[in-house]
Coordinates of C-alpha atoms and ligand atoms in Angstrom, one line a residue:
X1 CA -6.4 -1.6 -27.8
X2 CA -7.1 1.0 -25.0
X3 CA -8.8 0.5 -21.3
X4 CA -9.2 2.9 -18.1
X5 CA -8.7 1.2 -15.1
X6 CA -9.3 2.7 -11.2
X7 CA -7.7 1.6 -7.9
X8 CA -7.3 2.2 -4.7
X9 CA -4.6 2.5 -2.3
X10 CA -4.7 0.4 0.3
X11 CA -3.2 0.7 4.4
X12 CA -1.4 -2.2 5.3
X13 CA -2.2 -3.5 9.0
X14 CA 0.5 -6.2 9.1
X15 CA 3.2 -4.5 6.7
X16 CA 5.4 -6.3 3.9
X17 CA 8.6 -4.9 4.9
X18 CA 11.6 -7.2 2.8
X19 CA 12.1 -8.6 -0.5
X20 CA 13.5 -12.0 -0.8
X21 CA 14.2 -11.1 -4.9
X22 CA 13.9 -7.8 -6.0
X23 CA 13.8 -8.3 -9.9
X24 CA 10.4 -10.7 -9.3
X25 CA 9.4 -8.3 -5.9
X26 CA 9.0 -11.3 -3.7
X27 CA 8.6 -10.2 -0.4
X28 CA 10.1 -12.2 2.9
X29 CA 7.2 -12.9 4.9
X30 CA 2.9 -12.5 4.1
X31 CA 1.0 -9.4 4.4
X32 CA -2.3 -7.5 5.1
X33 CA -4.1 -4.7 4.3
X34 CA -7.0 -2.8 4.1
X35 CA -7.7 -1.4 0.9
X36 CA -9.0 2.6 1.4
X37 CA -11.9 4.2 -0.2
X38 CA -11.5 7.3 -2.1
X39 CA -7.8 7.2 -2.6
X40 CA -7.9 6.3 -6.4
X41 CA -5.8 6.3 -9.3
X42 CA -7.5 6.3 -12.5
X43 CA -5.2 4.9 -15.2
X44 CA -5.8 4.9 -19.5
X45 CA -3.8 2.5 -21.7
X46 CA -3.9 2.5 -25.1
X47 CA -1.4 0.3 -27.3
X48 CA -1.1 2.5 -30.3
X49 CA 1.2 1.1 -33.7
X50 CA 2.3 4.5 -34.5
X51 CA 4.6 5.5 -31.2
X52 CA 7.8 4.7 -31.6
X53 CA 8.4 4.4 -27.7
X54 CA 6.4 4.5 -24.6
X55 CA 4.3 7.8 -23.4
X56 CA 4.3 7.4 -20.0
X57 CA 2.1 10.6 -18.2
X58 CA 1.4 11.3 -14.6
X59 CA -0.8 13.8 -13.9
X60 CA -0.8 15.5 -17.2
X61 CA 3.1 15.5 -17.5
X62 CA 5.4 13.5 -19.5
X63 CA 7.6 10.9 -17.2
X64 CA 11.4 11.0 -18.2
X65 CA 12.0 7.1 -17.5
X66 CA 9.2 5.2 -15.6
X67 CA 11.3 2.1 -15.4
X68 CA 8.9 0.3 -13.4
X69 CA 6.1 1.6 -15.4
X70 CA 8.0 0.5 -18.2
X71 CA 9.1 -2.8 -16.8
X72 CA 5.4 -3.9 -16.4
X73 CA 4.1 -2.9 -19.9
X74 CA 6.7 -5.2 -21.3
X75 CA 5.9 -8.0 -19.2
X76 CA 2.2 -7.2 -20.4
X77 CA 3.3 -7.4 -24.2
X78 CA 5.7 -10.4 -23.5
X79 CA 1.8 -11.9 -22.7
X80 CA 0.2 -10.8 -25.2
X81 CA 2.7 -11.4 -28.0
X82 CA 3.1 -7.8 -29.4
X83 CA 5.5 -5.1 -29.5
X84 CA 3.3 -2.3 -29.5
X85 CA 4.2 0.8 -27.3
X86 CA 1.1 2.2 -25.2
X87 CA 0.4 5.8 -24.1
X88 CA -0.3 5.9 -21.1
X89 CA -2.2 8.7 -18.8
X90 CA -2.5 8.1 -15.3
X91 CA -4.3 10.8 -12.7
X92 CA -4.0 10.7 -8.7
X93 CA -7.8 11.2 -7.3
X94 CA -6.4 11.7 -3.4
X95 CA -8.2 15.3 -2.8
X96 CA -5.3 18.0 -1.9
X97 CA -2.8 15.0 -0.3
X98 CA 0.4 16.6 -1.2
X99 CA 3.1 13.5 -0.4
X100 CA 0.7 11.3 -0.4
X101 CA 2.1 9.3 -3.2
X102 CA 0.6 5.7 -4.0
X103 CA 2.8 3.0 -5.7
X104 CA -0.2 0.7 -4.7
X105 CA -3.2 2.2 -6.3
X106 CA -0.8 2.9 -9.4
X107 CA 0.2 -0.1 -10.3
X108 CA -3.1 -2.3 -9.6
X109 CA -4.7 0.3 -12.0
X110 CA -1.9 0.4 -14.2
X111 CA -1.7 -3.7 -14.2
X112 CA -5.9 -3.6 -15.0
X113 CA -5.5 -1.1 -17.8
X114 CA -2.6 -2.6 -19.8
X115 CA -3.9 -6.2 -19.5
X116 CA -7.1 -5.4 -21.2
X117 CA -5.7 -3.0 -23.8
X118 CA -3.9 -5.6 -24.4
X119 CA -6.5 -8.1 -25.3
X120 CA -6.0 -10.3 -21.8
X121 CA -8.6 -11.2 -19.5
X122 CA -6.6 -11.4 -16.4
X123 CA -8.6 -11.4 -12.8
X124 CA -7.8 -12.4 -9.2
X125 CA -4.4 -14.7 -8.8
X126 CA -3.7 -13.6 -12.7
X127 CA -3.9 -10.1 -12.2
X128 CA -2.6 -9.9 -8.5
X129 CA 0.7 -11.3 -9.8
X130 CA 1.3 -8.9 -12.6
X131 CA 0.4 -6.1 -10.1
X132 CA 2.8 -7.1 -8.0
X133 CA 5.5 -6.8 -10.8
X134 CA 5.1 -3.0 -10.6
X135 CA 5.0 -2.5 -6.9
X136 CA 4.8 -5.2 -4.2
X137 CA 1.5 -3.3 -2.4
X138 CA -0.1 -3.2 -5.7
X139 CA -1.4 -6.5 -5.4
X140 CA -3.2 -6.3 -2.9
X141 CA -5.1 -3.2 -4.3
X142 CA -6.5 -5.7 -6.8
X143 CA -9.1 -6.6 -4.2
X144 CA -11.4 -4.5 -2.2
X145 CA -11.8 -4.8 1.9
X146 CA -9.2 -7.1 3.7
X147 CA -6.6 -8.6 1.6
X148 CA -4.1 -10.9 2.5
X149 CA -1.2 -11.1 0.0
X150 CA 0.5 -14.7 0.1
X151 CA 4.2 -14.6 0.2
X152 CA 4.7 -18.3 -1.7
X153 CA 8.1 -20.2 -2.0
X154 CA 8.4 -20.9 -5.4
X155 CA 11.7 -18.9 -7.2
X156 CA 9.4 -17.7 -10.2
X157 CA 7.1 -16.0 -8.0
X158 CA 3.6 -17.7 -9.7
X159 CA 2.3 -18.8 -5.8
X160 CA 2.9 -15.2 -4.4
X161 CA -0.3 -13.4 -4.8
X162 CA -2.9 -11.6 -2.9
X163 CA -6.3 -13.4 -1.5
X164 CA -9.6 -11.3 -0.1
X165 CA -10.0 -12.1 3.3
X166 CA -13.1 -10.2 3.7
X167 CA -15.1 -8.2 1.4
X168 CA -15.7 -3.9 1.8
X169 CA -19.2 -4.5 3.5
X170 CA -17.7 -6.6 6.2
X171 CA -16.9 -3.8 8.5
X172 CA -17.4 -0.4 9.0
X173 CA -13.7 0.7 10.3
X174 CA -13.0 4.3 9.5
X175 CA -9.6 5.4 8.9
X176 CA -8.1 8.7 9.1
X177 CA -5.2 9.5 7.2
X178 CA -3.2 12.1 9.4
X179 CA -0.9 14.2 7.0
X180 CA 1.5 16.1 9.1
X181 CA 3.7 18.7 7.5
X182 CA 7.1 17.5 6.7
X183 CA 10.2 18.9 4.5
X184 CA 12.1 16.3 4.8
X185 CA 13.0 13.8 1.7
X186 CA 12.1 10.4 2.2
X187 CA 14.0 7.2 1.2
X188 CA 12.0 5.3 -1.0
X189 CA 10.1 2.1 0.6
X190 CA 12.1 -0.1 -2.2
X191 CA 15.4 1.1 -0.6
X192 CA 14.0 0.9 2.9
X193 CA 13.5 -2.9 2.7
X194 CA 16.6 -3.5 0.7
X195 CA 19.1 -1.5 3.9
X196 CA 16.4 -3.4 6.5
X197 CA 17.0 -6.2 5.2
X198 CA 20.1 -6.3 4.6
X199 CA 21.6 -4.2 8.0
X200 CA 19.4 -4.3 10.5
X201 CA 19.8 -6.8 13.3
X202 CA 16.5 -6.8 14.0
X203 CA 15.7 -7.9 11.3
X204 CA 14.9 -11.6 11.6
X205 CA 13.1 -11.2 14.6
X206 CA 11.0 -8.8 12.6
X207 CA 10.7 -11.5 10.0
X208 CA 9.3 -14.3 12.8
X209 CA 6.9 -11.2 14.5
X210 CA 5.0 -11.1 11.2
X211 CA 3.5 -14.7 11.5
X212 CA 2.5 -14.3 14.7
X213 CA 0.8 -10.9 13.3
X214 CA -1.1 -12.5 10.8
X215 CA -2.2 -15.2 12.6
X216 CA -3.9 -12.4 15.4
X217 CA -4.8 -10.1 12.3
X218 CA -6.8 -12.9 10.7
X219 CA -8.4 -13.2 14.0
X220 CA -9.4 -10.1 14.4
X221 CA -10.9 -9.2 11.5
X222 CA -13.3 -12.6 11.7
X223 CA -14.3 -11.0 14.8
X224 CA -14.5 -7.4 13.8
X225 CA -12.5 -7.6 16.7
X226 CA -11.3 -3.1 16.7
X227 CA -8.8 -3.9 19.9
X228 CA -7.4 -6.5 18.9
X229 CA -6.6 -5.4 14.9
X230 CA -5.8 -1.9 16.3
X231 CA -3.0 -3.3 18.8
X232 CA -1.8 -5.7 16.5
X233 CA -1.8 -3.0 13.2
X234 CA -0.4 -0.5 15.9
X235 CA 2.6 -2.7 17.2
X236 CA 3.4 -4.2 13.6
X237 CA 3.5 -0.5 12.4
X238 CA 6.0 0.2 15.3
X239 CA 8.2 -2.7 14.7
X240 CA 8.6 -1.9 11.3
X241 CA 9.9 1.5 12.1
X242 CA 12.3 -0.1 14.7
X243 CA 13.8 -2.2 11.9
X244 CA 14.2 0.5 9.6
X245 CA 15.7 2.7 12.1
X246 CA 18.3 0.3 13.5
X247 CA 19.6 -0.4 9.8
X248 CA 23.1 0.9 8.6
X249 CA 22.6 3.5 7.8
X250 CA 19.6 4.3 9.8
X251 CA 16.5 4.9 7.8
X252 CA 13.6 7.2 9.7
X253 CA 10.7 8.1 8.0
X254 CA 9.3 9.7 11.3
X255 CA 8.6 14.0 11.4
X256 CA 8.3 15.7 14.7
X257 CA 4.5 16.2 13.2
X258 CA 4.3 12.0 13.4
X259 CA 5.7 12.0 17.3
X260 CA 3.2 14.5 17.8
X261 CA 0.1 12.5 16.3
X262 CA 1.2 9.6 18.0
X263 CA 1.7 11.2 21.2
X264 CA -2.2 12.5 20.8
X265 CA -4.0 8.9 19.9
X266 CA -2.3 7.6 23.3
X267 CA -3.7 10.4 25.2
X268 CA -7.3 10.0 24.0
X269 CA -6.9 6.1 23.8
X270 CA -6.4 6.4 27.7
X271 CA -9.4 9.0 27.4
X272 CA -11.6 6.3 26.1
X273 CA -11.9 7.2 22.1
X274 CA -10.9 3.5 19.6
X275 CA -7.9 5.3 17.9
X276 CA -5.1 3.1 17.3
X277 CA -2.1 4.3 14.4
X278 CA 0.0 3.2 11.7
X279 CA 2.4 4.5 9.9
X280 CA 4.3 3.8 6.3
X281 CA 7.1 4.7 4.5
X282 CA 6.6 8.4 5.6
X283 CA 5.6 10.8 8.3
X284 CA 2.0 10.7 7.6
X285 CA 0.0 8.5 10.1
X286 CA -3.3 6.3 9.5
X287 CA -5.7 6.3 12.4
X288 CA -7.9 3.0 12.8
X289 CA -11.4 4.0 15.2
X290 CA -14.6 3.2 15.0
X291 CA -18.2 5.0 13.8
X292 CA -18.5 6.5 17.4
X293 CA -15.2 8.0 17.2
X294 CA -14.1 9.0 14.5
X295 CA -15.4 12.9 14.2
X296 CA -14.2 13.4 17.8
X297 CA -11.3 12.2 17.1
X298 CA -10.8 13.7 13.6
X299 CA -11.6 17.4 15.2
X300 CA -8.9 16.5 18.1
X301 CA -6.1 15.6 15.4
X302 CA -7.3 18.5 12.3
X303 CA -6.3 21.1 15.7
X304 CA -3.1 19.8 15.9
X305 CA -0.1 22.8 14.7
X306 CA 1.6 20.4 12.5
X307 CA -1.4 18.6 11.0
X308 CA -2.4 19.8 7.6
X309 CA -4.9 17.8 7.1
X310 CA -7.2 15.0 8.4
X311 CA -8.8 12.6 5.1
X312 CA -11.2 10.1 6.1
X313 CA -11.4 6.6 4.7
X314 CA -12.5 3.6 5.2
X315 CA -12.8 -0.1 3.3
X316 CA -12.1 0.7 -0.7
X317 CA -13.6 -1.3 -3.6
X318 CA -10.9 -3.7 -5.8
X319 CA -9.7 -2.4 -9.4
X320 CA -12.3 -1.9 -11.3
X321 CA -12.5 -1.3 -15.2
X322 CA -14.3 1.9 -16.5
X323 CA -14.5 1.4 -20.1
X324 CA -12.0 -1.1 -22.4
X325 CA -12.4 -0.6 -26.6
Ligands
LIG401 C1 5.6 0.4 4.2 O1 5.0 -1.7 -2.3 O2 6.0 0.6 -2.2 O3 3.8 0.6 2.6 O4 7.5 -3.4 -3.7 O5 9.4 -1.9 -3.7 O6 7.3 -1.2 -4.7 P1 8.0 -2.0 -3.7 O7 7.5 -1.4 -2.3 P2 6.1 -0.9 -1.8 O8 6.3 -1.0 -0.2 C2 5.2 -0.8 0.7 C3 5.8 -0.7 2.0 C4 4.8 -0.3 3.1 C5 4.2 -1.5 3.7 C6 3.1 -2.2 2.9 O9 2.4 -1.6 2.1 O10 2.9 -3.4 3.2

């Protein structure tokens, strides 16, 4: 009746960026990312007969109305055949990463956790599809290393699910995770997509891009290929941007802390140094390098005014169970 699931976040190199239906969260074109050591959410479910509703916690405190939280345990009891509510206690392990919020590493943890408390053995396809119920990036935080998440055709979503492409060990690719100080409130990824989508001329064009992407991505992580993953992950980041920002109305997730980061892994690309970016749904930016590199490069970007501070990563194990009773 209760498990503790951990997950981590994971840095998409060719991004999802679209849903083609937003109740199932089917996205408009494949995906893939890297999932990232040490940002983890640990996650506790425990089905319990005597709560009369869902007690949904984050970080210690009591969530008004998680409604994708919500939306995901009932699909989990729909499975199982119960109508038990679950407590549920979920605790961000990023170190001090203020805004650094993780839909992905929430929800694979979240999709581990309530499966098992709930009596279901669900791995791989099984798993990566309920995952994706919660958040469209979680499933590909089911699997550790490279991940590919398939975008499928089907209406009831059952063929769109998230493959490994190559295991954690496969290559040693630090990432930095640049935050950069920002007051600004962002629009949520969901909504994003949704204006992108729907607005934005560029927005089929984007849509045909991201084959080509994944075609070069797939390449280049065969070859441990750093150029080639870093300009592709680099330009697809950039595109994405350009979408969002030409949709009506504009959405820019950009501070003049990301400009500035940017601005920097140009200048000591052309100095020599494997730094190549990517940014999200916010102003924080994720530096790809390699072993050489990185502490050159991390001391160059921790000096910067409006960096607060440099985290590095790497390739992240999949969801993982800690204990299920
Ligand atoms: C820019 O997975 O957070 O990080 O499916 O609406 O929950 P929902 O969106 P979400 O979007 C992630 C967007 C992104 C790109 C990516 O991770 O592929």
């Amino acid at each position: 009746m209760r498990a503790t699931a951990v997950a981590n976040a994971n840095l998409a190199l060719v991004k999802y960026w679209g849903k083609r239906d937003e109740g199932l969260i089917l996205p408009q074109h494949g995906s893939i990312s890297l999932t990232l050591e040490g940002l983890e959410t640990r996650t506790l479910v425990a089905f319990d007969p005597s709560l009369e509703e869902d007690d949904i916690r984050l970080g210690g405190r009591r969530v008004g109305s998680p409604r994708r939280v919500q939306g995901l345990l009932h699909i989990v009891r729909a499975m199982a055949g119960t109508d038990c509510r679950a407590r549920v206690e979920s605790e961000n392990g990023f170190p001090t990463a203020a805004g650094l919020a993780s839909s992905a590493s929430a929800f694979a943890a979240l999709a581990l956790a309530a499966s098992r408390a709930a009596g279901l053995e669900l791995e791989g396809a099984a798993l990566s599809r309920l995952a994706r119920q919660g958040s469209g990036s979680a499933c590909r935080s089911v699997y550790g290393g490279f991940v590919e998440w398939l975008p499928g055709s089907l209406p009831d979503g059952s063929d769109s699910f998230s493959v490994p492409l190559a295991p954690q060990d496969h290559w040693d690719l630090p990432v930095l995770i640049v935050l950069v100080r920002s007051g600004a409130k962002e629009v949520p990824s969901s909504e994003g997509m949704r204006r992108s989508v729907e607005t934005s001329p560029f927005y089929p064009v984007w849509r045909q891009q991201a084959e080509k992407d994944l075609n070069l991505l797939r390449q280049a992580i065969a070859e441990r290929d750093l150029h080639l993953l870093g300009r592709v992950a680099e330009e697809n980041a950039m595109r994405m941007h350009a979408v969002a920002m030409a949709a009506s109305p504009p959405v820019l997730y950009w501070s003049p802390g990301t400009l500035r980061v940017l601005e920097k892994v140009r200048a000591l690309r052309r100095e020599g140094l494997h730094a190549y970016a990517s940014m999200d749904a916010g102003p924080h930016v994720h530096v790809l390098t390699s072993r050489d590199c990185a502490a050159a490069l991390e001391a160059e970007l921790a000096a910067l005014p409006e960096v607060s501070e440099v985290l590095v990563s790497g390739p992240g194990p999949a969801a993982r169970l800690l204990g299920a009773e």
